[in-house]
Structure formats: structure tokens, C-alpha cells
Short mmCIF file of C-alpha atoms and ligand atoms in Angstrom, two decimals:
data_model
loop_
_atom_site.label_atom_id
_atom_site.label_comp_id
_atom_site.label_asym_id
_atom_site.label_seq_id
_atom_site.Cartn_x
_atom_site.Cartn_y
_atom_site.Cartn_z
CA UNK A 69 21.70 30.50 299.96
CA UNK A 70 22.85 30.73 296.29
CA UNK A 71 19.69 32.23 294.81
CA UNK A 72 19.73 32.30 291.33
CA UNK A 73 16.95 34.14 289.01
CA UNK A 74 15.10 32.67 286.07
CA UNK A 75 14.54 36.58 284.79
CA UNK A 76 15.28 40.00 286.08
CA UNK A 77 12.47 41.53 284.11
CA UNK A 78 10.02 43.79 285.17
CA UNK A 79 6.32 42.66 283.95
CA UNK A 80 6.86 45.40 281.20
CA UNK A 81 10.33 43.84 280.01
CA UNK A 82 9.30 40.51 279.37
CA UNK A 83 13.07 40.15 277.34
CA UNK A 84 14.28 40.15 280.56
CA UNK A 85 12.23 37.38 281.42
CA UNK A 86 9.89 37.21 284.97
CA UNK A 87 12.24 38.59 288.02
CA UNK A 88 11.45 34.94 289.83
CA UNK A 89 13.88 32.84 291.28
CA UNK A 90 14.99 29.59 293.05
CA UNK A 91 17.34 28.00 295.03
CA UNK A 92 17.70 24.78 296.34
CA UNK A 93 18.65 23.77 300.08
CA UNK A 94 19.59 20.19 300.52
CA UNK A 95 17.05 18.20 298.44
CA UNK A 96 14.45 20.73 299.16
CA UNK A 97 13.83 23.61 295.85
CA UNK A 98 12.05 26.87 296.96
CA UNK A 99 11.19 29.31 294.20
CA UNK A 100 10.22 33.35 294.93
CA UNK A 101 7.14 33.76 292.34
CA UNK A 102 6.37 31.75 289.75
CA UNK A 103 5.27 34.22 287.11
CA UNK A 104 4.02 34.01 283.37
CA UNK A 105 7.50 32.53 282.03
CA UNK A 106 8.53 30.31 284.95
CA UNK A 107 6.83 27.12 284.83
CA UNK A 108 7.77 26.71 281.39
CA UNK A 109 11.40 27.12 282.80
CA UNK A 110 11.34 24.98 285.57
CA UNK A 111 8.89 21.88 283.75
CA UNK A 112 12.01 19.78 283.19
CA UNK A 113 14.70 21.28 285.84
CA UNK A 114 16.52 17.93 287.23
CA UNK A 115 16.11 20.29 290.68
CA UNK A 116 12.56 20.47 290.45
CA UNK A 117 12.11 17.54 289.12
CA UNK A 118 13.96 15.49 291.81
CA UNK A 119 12.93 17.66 294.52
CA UNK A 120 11.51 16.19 297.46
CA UNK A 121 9.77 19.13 298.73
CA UNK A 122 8.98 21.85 296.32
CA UNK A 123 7.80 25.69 298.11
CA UNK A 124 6.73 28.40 296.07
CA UNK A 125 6.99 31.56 297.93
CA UNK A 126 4.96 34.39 296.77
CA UNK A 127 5.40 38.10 297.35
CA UNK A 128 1.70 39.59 295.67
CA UNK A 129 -0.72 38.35 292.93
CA UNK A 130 0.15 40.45 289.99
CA UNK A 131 0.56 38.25 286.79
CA UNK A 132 4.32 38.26 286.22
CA UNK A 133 4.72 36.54 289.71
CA UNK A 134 1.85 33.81 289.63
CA UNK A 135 0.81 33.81 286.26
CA UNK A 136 2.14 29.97 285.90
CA UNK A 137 1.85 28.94 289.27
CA UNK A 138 -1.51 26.43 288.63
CA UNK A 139 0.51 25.03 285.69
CA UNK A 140 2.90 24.17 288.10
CA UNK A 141 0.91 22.98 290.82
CA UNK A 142 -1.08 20.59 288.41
CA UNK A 143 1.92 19.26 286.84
CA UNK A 144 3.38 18.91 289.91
CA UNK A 145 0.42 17.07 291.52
CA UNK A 146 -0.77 15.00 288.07
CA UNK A 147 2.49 14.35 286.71
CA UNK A 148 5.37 14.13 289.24
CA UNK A 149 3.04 13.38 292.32
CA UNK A 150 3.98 15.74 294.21
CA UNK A 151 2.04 17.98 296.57
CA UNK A 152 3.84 21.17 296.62
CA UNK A 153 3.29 24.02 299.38
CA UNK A 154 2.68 27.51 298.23
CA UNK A 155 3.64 30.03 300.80
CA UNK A 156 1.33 33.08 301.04
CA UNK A 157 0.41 35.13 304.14
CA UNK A 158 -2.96 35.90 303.11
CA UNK A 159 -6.02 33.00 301.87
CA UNK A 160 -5.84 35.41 298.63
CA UNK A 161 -3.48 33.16 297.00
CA UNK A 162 -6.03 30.08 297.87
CA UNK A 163 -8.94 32.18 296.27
CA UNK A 164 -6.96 32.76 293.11
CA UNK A 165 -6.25 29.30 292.71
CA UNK A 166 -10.32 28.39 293.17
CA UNK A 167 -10.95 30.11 290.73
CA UNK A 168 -8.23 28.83 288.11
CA UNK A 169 -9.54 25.31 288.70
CA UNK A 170 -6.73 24.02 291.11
CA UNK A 171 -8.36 21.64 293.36
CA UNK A 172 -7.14 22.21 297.39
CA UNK A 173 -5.90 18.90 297.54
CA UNK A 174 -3.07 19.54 294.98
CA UNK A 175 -1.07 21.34 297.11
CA UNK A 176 -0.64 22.83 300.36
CA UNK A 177 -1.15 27.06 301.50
CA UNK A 178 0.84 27.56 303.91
CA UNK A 179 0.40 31.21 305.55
CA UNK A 180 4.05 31.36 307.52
CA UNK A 181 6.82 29.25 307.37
CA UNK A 182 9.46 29.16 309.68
CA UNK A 183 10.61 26.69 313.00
CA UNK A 184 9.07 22.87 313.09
CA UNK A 185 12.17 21.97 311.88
CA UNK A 186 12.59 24.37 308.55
CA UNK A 187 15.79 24.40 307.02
CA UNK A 188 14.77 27.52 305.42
CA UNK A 189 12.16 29.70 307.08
CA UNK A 190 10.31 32.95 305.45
CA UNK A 191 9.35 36.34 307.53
CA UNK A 192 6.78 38.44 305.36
CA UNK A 193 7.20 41.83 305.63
CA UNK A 194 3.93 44.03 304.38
CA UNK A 195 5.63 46.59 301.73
CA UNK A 196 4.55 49.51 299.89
CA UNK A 197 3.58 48.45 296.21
CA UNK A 198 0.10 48.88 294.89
CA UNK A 199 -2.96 50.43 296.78
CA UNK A 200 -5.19 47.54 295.70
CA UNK A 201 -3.23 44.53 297.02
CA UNK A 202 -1.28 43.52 300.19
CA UNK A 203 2.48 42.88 298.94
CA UNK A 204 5.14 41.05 300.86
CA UNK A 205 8.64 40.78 300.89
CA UNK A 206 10.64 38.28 303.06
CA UNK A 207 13.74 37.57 305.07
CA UNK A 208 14.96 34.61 304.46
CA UNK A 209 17.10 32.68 307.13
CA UNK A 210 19.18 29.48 307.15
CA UNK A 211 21.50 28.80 310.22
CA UNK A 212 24.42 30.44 308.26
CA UNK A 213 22.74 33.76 306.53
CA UNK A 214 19.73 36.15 306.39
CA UNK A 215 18.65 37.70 303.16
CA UNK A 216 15.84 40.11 302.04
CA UNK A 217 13.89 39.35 299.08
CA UNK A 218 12.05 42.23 298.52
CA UNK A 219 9.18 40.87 296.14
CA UNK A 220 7.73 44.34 293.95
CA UNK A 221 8.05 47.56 296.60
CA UNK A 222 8.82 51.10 296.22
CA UNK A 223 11.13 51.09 299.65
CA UNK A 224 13.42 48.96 301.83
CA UNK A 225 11.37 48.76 305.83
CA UNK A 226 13.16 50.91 307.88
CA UNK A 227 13.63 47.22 309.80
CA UNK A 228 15.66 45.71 306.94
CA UNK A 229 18.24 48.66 306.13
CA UNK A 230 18.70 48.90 310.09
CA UNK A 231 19.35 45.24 310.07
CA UNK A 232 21.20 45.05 306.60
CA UNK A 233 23.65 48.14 308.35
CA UNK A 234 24.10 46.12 311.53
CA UNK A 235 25.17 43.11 309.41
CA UNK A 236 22.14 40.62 310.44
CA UNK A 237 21.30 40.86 306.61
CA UNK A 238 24.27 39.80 304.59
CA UNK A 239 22.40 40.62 301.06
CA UNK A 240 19.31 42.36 299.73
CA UNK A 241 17.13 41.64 296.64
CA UNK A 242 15.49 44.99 295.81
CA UNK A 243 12.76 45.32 292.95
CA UNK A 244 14.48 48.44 290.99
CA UNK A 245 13.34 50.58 288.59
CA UNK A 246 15.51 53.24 286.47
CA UNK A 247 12.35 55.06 285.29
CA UNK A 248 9.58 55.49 287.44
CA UNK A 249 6.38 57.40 287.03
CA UNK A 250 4.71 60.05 288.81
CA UNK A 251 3.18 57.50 290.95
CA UNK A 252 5.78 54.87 290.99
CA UNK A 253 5.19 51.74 292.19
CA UNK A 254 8.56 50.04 291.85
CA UNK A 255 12.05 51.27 293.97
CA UNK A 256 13.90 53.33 292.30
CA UNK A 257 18.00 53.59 291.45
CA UNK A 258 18.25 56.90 293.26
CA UNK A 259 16.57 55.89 295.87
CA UNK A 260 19.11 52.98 297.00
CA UNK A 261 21.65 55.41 296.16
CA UNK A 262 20.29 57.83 298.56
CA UNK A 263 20.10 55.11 301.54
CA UNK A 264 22.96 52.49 300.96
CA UNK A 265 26.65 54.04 300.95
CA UNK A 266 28.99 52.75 298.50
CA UNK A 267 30.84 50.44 300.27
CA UNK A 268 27.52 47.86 300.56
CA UNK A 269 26.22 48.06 297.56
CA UNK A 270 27.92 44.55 296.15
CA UNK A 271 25.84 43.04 298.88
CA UNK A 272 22.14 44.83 297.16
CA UNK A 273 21.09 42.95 294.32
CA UNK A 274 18.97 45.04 292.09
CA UNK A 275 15.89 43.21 290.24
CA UNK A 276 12.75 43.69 288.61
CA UNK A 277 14.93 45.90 285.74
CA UNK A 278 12.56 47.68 283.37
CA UNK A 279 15.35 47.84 280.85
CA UNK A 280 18.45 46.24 280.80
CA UNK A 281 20.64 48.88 282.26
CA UNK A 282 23.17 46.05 283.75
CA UNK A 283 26.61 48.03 282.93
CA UNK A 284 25.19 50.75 284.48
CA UNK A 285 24.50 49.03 288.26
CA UNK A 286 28.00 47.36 287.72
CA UNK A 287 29.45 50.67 287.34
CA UNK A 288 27.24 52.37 290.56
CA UNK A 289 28.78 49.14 292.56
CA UNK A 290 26.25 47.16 293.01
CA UNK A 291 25.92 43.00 292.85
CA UNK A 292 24.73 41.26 290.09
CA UNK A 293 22.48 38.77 290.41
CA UNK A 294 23.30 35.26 288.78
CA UNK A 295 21.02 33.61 286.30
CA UNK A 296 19.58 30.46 286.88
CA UNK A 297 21.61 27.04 285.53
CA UNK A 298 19.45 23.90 285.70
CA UNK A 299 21.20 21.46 287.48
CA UNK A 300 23.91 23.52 288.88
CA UNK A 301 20.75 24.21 291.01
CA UNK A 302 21.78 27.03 293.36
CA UNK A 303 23.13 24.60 295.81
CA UNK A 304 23.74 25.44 299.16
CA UNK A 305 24.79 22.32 301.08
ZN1 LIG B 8 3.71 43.84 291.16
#
């Protein structure tokens, strides 16, 4: 899976753009969060656009990762006819939506998503973010690689780096902050540093940046994540 990000801001960097990103798996285009900035992104993307199936997976409810998301379902529904599916373990995603004014019928909630066929299915893993709101993060699996996307969290599940260490996770997505409070809510640089030895960091993918401190994770060793290129889509096939 060639995910590639449409930001790697946190929601107090907006420069950096929302940390939200797609990729696109045969004619199918999944996107992690659609926050404020992301539907005005994606509007005219040839992969969106001539997507036949369209998921939006989302990780929690806080603005900078739905805060478009009924723009895009409405445009999606109105103007391309097509009836996207918005994956969300809880019916919290469903009630937000009510209350923006997206009709059900516009698109589909779909708690899990994985077997029946999937060429892409999602595990949500419950992770430590807020104290007022049930986060996820998920593994994603195709039949050649499993990643971790960990939505906003403070830690990696014990499960993941386990897995990640065994090699059944090729690459992790961590929400990373260089300055955290005294109650942080975001994972931290020194914390990856204390868990992940050297030698894997290309494979952890640091997002969510509340700066731009770029040069800085290149020099520590670990991976960059790629920026989004309409059209060059994050292709997979
Ligand atoms: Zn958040």
C-alpha cells in the first residue's frame, strides 16, 4: 500500500496541512480522515473522482480529521453519484453526520471492514488519546503487507510493537509530537525513541507534526512520509 498524505499537520499546524491520507488499491480509493482541509483537496482528484468505491476510514471525531467529511459525502452523493462508505467502529460517526444534515441514504457506516471479499480490510484498535472520546487506530492488511495507522494516540498497543518486532507489521504511521504538554495527548519523539531501536525506524513514519521538524526525524532515522500527487494516486496494483 503506497499511502500518501494530503498534510502531516497537527490540528494546531494547519501549514502543515490535516495529517489525512489516501491510497488507492485497484480502482478502489480509501482515505484515513478527512479533516478541515481535505475535501477541498480531494474535490477534483482524477482518483477520487474515477473511483468506483470510495471508503473513508476514520480514527476519532476531532475537527482536523472529519471536519470536511459531509462536504464530501454530499458531493460525492449529489454530484458524482456515488454512495461512499465511511468506516467507523462506533454509531458516533452516524450521529455527527445527523446532525450536519447528511441524510443516511448518502452513504454507507460501516462499523468493521474486513473479509467478504475486501481487498483491503481495517482492524480498529481502541488507543489512548482524549478522555472524552473513543479513538482508533488500525492495521491495515492487503494479501502482500500489514501496516499500522495509528490515527491521534499517545502510545503504540503493546500488540502492534510486538507484531511490528516480529515483522507481521512492515511499517507504522505514528501521530508524533516534538512538544507535548503536561498532559499530552499526542506520542511523543522520545517516546518512539525509547521503544523502536535504530535499525527500524525507516519503517515508522512519524505524523501529526506540530512543527515542521522534518530534518530532524531524517537525521534520528526515521521514514518520511510521501505527500500526496493527484493522479499518481498511491497505486498499489
Ligand atoms: Zn485528535
Amino acid at each position: 500500500m503506497d499511502i500518501q498524505f494530503l498534510g502531516l499537520g497537527s490540528a494546531f499546524n494547519p501549514a502543515m496541512g490535516n495529517t489525512n491520507a489516501v491510497f488507492t488499491r485497484k480502482d478502489h480509493f480509501y482515505i484515513l480522515d478527512c479533516g478541515e482541509t481535505a475535501f477541498g483537496r480531494l474535490w477534483d482528484s482524477p482518483d477520487f473522482v474515477g473511483a468506483s468505491q470510495v471508503t473513508v476510514a476514520l480514527t476519532h471525531l476531532h475537527c482536523d480529521h472529519v471536519g470536511s467529511l459531509a462536504s464530501l459525502i454530499s458531493y460525492s452523493y449529489y454530484v458524482l453519484g456515488k454512495n461512499i462508505r465511511v468506516l467507523h467502529p462506533l454509531e458516533t460517526a452516524v450521529q455527527l453526520l445527523d446532525l450536519m444534515g447528511i441524510e443516511r441514504f448518502c452513504y454507507r457506516h460501516v462499523p468493521q471492514l474486513s473479509g467478504g471479499g475486501e481487498a483491503v480490510s481495517f482492524e480498529s484498535v481502541t488507543v489512548e488519546h482524549v478522555d472524552n472520546m473513543v479513538c482508533f487506530g488500525y492495521i491495515i492488511s492487503s494479501p502482500e503487507e500489514r501496516i499500522y495507522y495509528s490515527g491521534d494516540a499517545r502510545f503504540v498497543p503493546d500488540t502492534v510493537v510486538s507484531q511490528f518486532l516480529e515483522g507481521s507489521i512492515s511499517r507504522i504511521y505514528q501521530d508524533t509530537a516534538l512538544k507535548n504538554g503536561d498532559h499530552p495527548t499526542h506520542g511523543s519523539l522520545d517516546y518512539l525513541e525509547s521503544i523502536f531501536p535504530e535499525k527500524t525506524r525507516n519503517r515508522i513514519f512519524c505524523m501529526h507534526l506540530d512543527s515542521d521538524y522534518r530534518d530532524l526525524l531524517r537525521e534520528k532515522g526515521f521514514g518520511l512520509a510521501e505527500l500526496y500527487r493527484p493522479g499518481a494516486g498511491g497505486n498499489c496494483l
